[in-house]
Short mmCIF file of C-alpha atoms in Angstrom, two decimals:
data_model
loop_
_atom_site.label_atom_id
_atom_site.label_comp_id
_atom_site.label_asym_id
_atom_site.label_seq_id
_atom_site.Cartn_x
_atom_site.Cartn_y
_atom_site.Cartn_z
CA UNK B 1 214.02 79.06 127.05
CA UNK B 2 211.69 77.06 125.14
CA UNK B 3 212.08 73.61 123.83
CA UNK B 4 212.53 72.83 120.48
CA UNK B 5 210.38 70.24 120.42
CA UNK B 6 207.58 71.95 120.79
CA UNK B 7 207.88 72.40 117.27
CA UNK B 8 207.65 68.55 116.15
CA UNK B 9 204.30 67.82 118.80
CA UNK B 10 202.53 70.66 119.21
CA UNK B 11 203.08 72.58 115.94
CA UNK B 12 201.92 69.38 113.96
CA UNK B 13 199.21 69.40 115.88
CA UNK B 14 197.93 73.08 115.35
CA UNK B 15 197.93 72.64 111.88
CA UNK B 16 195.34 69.46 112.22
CA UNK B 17 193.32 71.35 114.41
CA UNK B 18 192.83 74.60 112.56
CA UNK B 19 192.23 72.33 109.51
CA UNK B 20 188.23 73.02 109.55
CA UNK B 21 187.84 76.37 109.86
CA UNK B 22 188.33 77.13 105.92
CA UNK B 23 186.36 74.53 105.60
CA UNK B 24 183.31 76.03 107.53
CA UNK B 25 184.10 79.67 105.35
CA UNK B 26 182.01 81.69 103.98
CA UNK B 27 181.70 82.03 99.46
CA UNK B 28 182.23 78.80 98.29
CA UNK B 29 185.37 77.54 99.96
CA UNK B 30 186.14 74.20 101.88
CA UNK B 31 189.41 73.05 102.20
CA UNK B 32 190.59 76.48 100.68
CA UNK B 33 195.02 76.39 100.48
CA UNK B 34 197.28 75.43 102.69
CA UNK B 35 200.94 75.35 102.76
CA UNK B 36 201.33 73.88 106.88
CA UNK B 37 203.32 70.53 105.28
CA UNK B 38 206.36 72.73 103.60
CA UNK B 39 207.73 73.33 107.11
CA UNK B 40 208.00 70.25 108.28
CA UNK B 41 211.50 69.86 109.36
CA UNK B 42 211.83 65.95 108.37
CA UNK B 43 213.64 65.58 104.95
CA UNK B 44 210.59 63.83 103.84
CA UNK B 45 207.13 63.59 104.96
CA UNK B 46 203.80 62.65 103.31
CA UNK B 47 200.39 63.51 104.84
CA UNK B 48 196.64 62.36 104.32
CA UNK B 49 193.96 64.35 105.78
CA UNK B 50 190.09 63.87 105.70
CA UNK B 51 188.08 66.35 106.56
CA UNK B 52 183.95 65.22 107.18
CA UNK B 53 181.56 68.60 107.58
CA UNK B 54 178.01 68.47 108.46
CA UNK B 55 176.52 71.82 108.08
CA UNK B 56 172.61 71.66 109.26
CA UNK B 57 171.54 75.01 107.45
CA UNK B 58 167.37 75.20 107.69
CA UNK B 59 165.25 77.63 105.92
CA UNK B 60 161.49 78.76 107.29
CA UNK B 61 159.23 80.75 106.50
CA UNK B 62 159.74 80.40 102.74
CA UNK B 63 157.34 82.34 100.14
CA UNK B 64 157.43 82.27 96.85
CA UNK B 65 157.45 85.89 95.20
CA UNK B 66 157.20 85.15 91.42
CA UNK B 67 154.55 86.76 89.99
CA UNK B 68 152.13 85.52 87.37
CA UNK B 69 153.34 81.61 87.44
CA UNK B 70 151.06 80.57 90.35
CA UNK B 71 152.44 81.14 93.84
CA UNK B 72 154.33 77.99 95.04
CA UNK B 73 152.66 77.74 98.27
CA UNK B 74 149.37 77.32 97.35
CA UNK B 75 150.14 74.71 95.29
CA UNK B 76 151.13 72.53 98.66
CA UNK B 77 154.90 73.63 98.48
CA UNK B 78 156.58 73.35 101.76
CA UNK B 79 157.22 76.78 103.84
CA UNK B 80 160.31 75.32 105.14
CA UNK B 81 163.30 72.95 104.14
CA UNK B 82 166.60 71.73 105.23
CA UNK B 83 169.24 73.07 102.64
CA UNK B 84 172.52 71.82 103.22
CA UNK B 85 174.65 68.23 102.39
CA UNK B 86 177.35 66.88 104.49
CA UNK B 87 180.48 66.39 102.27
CA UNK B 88 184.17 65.25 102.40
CA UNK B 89 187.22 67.81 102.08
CA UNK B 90 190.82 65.78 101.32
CA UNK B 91 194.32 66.80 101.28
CA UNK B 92 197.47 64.69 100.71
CA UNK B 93 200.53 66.28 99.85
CA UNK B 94 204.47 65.09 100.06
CA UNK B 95 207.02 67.53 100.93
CA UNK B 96 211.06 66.88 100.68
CA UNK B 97 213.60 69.00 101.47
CA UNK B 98 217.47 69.38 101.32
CA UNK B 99 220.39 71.99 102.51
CA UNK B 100 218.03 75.20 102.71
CA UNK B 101 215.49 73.76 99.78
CA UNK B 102 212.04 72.32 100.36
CA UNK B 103 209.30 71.66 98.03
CA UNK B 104 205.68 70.14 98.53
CA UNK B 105 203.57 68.86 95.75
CA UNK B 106 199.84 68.59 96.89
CA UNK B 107 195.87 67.84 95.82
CA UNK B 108 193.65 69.41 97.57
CA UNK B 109 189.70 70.32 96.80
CA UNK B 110 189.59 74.27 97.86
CA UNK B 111 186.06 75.18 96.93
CA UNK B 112 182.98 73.50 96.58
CA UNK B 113 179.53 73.68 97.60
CA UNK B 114 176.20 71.46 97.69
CA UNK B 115 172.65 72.74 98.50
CA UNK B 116 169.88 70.21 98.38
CA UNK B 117 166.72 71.06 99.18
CA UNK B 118 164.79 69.46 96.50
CA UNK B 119 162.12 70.20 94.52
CA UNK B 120 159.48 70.79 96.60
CA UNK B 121 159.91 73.86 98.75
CA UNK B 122 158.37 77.38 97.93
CA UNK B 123 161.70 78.49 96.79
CA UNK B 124 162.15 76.03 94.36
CA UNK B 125 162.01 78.22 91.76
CA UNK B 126 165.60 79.85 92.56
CA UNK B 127 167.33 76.30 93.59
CA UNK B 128 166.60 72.85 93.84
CA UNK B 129 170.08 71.31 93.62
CA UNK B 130 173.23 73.22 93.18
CA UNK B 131 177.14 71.67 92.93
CA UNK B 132 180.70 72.54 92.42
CA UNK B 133 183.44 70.38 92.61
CA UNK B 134 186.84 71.35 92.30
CA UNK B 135 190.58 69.48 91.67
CA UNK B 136 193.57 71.44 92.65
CA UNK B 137 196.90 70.37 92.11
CA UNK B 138 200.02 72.67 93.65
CA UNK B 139 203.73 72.81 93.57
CA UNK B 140 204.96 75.03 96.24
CA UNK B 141 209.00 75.40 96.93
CA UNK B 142 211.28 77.72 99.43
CA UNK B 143 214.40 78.72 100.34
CA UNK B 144 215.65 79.01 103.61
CA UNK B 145 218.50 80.89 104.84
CA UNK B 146 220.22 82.28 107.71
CA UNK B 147 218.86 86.06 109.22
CA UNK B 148 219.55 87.44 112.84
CA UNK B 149 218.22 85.08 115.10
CA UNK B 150 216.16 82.54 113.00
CA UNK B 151 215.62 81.71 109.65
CA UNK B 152 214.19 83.86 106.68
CA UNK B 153 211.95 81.49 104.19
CA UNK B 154 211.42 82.88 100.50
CA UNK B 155 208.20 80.78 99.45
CA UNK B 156 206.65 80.77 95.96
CA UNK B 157 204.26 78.35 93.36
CA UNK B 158 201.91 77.64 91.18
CA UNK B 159 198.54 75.36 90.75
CA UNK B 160 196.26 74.22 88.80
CA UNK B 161 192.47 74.66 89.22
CA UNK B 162 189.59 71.90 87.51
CA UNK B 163 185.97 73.03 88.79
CA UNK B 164 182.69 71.75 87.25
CA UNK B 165 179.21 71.72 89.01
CA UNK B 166 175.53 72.09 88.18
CA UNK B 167 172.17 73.93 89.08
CA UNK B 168 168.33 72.62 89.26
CA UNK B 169 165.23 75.01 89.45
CA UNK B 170 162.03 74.54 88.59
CA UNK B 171 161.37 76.93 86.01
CA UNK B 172 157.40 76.17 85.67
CA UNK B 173 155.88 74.28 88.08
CA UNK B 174 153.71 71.37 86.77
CA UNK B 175 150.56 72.24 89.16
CA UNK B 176 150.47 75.79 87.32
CA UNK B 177 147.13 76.83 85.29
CA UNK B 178 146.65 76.93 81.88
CA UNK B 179 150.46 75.93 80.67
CA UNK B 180 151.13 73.78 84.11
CA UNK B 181 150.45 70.53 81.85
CA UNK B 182 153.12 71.20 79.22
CA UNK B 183 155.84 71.03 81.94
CA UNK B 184 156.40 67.70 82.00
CA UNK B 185 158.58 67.92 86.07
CA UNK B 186 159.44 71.64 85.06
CA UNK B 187 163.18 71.90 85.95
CA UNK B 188 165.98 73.07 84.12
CA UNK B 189 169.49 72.23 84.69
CA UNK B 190 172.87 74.51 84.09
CA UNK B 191 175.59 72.03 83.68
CA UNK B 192 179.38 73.64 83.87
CA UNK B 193 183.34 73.09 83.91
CA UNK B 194 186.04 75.07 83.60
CA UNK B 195 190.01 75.23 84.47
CA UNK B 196 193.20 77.98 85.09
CA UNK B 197 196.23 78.50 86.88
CA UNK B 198 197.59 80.61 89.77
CA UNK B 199 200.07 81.19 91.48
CA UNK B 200 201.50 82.19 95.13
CA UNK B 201 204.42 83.90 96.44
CA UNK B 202 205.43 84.59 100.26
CA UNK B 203 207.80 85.05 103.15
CA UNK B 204 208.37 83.40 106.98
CA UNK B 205 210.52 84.00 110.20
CA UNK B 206 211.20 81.32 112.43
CA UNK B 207 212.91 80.79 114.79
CA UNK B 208 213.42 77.13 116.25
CA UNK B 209 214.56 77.92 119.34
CA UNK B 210 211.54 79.65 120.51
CA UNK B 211 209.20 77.88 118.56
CA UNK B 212 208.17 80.77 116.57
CA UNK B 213 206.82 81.09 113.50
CA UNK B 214 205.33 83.78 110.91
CA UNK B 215 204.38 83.40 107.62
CA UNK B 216 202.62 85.57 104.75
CA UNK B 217 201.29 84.23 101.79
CA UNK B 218 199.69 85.66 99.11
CA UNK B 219 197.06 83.32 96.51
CA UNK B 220 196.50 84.89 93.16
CA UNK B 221 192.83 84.77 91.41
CA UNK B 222 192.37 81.58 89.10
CA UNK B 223 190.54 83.00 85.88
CA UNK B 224 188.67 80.70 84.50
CA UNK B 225 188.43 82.41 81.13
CA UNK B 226 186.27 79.35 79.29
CA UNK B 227 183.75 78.20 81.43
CA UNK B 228 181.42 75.95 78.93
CA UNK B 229 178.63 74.15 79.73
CA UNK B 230 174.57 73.34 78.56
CA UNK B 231 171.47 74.69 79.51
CA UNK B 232 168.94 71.38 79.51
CA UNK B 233 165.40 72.18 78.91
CA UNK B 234 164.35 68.97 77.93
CA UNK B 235 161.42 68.96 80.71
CA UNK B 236 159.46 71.42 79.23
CA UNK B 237 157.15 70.67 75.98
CA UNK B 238 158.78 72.67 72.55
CA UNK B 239 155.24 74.23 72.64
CA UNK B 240 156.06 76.80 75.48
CA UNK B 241 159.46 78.17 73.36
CA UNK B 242 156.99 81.38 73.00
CA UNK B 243 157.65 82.02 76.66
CA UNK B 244 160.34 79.80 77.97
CA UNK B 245 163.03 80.09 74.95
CA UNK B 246 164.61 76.71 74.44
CA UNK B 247 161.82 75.00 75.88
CA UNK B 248 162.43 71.40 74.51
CA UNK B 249 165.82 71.81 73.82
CA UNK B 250 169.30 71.72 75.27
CA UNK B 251 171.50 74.94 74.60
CA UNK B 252 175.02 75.18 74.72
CA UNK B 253 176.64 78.32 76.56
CA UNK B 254 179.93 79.67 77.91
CA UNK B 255 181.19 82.35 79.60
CA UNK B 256 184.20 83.47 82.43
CA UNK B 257 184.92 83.83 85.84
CA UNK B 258 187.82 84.16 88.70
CA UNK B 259 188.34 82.46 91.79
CA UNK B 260 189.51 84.85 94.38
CA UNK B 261 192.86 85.85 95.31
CA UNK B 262 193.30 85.85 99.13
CA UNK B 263 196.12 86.86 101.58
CA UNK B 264 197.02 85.03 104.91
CA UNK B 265 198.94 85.97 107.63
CA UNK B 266 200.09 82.93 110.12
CA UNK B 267 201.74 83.70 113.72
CA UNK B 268 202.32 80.85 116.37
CA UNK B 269 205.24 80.99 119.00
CA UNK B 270 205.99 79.01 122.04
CA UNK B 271 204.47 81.36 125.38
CA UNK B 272 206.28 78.49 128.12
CA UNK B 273 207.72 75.24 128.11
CA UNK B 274 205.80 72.77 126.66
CA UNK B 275 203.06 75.23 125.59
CA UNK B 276 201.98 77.65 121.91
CA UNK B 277 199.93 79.94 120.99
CA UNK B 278 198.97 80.28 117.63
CA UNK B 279 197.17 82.29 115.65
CA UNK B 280 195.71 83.13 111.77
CA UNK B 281 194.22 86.32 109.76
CA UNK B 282 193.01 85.87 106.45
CA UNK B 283 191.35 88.05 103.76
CA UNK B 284 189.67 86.70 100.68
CA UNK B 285 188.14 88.55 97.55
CA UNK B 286 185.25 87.09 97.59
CA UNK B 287 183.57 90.04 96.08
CA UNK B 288 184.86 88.82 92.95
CA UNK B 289 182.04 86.44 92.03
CA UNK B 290 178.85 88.87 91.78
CA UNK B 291 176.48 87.75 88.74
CA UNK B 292 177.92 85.42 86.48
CA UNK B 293 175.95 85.31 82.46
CA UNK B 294 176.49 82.61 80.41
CA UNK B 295 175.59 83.49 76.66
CA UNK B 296 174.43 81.04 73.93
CA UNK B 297 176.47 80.94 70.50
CA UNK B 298 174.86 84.13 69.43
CA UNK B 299 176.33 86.05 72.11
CA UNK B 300 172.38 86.42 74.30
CA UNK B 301 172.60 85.35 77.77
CA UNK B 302 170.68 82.19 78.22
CA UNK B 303 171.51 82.08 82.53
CA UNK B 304 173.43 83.13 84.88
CA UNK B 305 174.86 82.35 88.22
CA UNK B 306 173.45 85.11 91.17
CA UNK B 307 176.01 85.52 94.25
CA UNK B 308 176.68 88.74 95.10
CA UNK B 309 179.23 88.21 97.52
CA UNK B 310 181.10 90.40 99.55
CA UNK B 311 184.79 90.48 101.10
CA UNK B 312 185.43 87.58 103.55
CA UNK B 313 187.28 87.53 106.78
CA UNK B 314 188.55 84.42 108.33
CA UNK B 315 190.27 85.00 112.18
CA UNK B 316 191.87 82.13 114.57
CA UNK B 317 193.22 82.00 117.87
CA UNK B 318 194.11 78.93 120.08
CA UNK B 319 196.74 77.60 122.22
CA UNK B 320 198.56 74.15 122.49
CA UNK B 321 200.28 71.93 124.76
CA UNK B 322 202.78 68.94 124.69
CA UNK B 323 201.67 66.45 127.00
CA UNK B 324 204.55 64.14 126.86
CA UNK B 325 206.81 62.98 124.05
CA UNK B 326 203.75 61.11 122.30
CA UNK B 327 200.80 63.23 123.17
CA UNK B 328 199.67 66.69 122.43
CA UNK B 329 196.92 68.34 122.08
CA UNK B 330 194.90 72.12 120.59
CA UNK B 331 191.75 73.99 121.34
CA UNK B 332 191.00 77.37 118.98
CA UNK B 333 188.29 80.00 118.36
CA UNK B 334 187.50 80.93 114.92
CA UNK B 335 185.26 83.48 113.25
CA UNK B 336 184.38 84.01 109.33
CA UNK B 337 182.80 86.79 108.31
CA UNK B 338 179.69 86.06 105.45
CA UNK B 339 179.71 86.97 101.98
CA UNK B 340 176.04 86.91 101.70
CA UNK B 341 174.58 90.33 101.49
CA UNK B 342 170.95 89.89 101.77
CA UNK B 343 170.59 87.08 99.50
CA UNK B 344 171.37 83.51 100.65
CA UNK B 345 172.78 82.00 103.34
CA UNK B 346 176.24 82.77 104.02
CA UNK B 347 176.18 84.53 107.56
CA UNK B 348 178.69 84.80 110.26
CA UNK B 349 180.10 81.76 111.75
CA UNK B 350 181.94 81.11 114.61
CA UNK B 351 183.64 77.56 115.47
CA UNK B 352 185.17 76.24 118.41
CA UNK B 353 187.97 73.36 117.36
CA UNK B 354 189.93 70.75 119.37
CA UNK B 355 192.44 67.84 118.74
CA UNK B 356 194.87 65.30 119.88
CA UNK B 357 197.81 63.94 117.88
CA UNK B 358 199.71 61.03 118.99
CA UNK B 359 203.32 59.79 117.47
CA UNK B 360 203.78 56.03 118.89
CA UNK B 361 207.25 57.12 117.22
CA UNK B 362 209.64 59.72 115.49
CA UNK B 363 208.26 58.65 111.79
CA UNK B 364 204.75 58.21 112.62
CA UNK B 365 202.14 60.86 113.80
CA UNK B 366 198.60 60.81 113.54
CA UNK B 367 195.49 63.35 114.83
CA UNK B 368 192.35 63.79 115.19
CA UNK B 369 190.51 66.93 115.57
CA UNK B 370 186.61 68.36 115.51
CA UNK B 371 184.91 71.29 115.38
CA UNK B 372 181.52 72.10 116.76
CA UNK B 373 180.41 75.88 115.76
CA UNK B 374 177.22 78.09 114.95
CA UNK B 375 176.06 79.36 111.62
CA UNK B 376 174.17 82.70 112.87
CA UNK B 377 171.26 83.84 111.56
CA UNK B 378 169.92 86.09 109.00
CA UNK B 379 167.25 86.54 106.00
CA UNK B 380 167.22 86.39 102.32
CA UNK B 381 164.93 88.02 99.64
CA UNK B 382 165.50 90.17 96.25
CA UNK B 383 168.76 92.09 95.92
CA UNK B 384 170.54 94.40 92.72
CA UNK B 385 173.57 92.94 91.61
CA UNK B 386 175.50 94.91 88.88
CA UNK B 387 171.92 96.83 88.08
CA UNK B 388 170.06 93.51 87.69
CA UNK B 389 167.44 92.12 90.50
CA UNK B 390 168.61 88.74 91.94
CA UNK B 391 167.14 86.71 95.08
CA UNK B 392 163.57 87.83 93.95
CA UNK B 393 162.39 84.12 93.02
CA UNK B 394 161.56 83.51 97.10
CA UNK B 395 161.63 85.24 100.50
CA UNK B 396 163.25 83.31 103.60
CA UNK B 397 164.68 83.55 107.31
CA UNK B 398 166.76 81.01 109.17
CA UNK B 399 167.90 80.70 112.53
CA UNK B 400 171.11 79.97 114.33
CA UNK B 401 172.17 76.45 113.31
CA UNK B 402 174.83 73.99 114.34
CA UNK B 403 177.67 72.75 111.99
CA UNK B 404 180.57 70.19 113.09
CA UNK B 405 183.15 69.05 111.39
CA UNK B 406 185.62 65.78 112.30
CA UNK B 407 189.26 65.06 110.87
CA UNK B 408 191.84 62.50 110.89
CA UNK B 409 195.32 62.85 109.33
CA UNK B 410 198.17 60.57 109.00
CA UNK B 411 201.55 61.69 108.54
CA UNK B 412 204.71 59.87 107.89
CA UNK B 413 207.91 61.20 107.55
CA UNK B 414 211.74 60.52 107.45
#
């Protein structure tokens, strides 16, 4: 028979150490949702996790493939750039529970992404500087009551979503011929925000005794219906409006979107005293976001956001172990599928995470975990997205690269 506590070292700790792997997912996910706290068995518990990823994404071979605006690279644009930005992913949530009834209120920041590679690469054209930020705020509850062996948990909640980011691209270079001088630095920046609510509903099985555990949760899509923002051209001269509409001027525009519903299944169950194994499947829509327009009062699209994602798959395995009543520790596999389909940079990836946690006593635990992984390689160029040609602004390849991650988390609980 396994031990029960198993469930208050080792369990803790597989949630810490499986932390990263959304992070390091493919679309535009980072900390993505995450329910772990609601089963803590203390009546009370708050956690704080930080969550530091360095993703080292390079692009080569880069060639600009607009025609008629002066190819980029023989105006002394570099053939190759680093593209990516380390960033922070936090969580804190508080969980309490009572007779059968738990709840956890949490803030999270699910999605987000920052590319950087500045203005002067060949493909700076399609993307100079592009971020999204998000806010999420989540009330989860369950139920928990008696069934055969263990215990049946009804689970269900709602959040709400804030996201806001920009874009940069040059959109005419200042070294071009004839109109180059009118461009004043040439870029043009696509400022948005928008907000909406979901919701998620699912079930678990455990059973204490063996320190077993499975869960299924399903996340609803977040539509953001108004997504508002401003197209600034205020870096080009009013005299090229002929060509460039809005040259000179700063145009409002709106439109709608959807963050992804996604559906996770969790398993983890003691395998022999002292030791788990643990395990995660999860499925997001990611095919949701294709080409996102943005329109101007009139109702003409001004811009629009090119993604063409597809499906994404997110798999873990690992195994834990209880050292003594203090120490414990994880190691797990994990491999995301990409959403990128021949435009961008979202390839496979496949991480390899470890962590310790350490409780000096019953109200106290803290961890530390990292994650060392590759981000496999793969090409971009132009693609059709919903009949319209996307990714044709440049032409690149990149290699396998390395991405880590690090996290601490403090947990306190009565």
């Amino acid at each position: 028979m396994v031990s029960k506590l198993i469930s208050r070292g080792v369990f803790a700790l597989v949630a810490g150490c499986t932390l990263q792997s959304p992070a390091l997912a493919g679309g535009i996910e980072r900390g993505g949702y995450n329910i772990d706290l609601l089963f803590d068995p203390s009546s009370v518990a708050i956690e704080s996790t930080a969550t530091y990823v360095m993703p080292q994404r390079k692009l080569k071979n880069v060639t600009d493939t607009i025609a008629g605006d002066g190819a980029l690279n023989t105006l002394g644009y570099s053939s190759s750039v680093e593209e990516t930005e380390d960033y922070w992913s936090p969580r804190i949530g508080a969980k309490a529970g009572f007779e059968g009834f738990d709840c956890l209120a949490d803030y999270s920041q699910p999605y987000g992404a920052h590319t950087n590679p500045g203005a002067g690469w060949a493909g700076a054209n399609q993307n100079i500087e592009t971020k999204i930020n998000s806010d999420n705020y989540a009330l989860t509850c369950s139920y928990k009551f008696d069934a055969g062996p263990g215990d049946l948990r009804v689970i269900a909640g709602g959040n709400y979503l804030q996201m806001d980011g920009f874009k940069e691209r040059l959109v005419l270079a200042p070294g071009t011929p004839v109109f180059g001088p009118l461009a004043g630095t040439g870029v043009g920046r696509l400022d948005l925000e928008g907000d909406g609510w979901g919701w998620r509903a699912g079930l678990a099985y455990e059973i204490p005794e063996y320190a077993f555990r499975a869960s299924l949760m399903y996340y609803s899509q977040v539509k953001l219906k108004d997504v508002t923002g401003e197209v600034d051209l205020t870096a080009l001269s009013p005299a090229l409006g002929a060509g460039i509409p809005g040259a000179g001027t700063v145009i409002p525009v709106e439109g709608s979107t959807a963050m992804p519903e996604a559906i996770e299944l969790k398993l983890q169950s003691g395998i022999a005293p002292d030791w788990l194994a643990f395990g995660s499947v999860k499925w997001t829509n990611w095919s949701v976001l294709q080409r996102i327009p943005f329109y101007n009062a009139g109702g003409v699209e001004v811009t629009a956001l090119e993604l063409g994602y597809r499906d994404g798959w997110t798999v873990t395995g690992g195994v834990g172990h209880k050292f003594n009543e203090q120490w414990s520790g994880a190691v797990s596999l994990t491999w995301d599928r990409g959403t990128s389909q021949g435009f961008g940079t979202l390839t496979d990836t496949w991480t390899v995470g470890a962590g310790v946690a350490y409780s000096p006593n019953k109200n106290v635990e803290l961890r530390l975990a990292g994650v060392l992984g590759i981000l496999t390689s793969g090409s971009s160029g132009a693609v059709t997205i919903n009949g319209v040609a996307a990714g044709d602004e440049a032409t690149y390849r990149f290699g396998d690269d390395l991405v880590a991650a690090l996290s601490t988390s403090l947990k306190v609980k009565f």
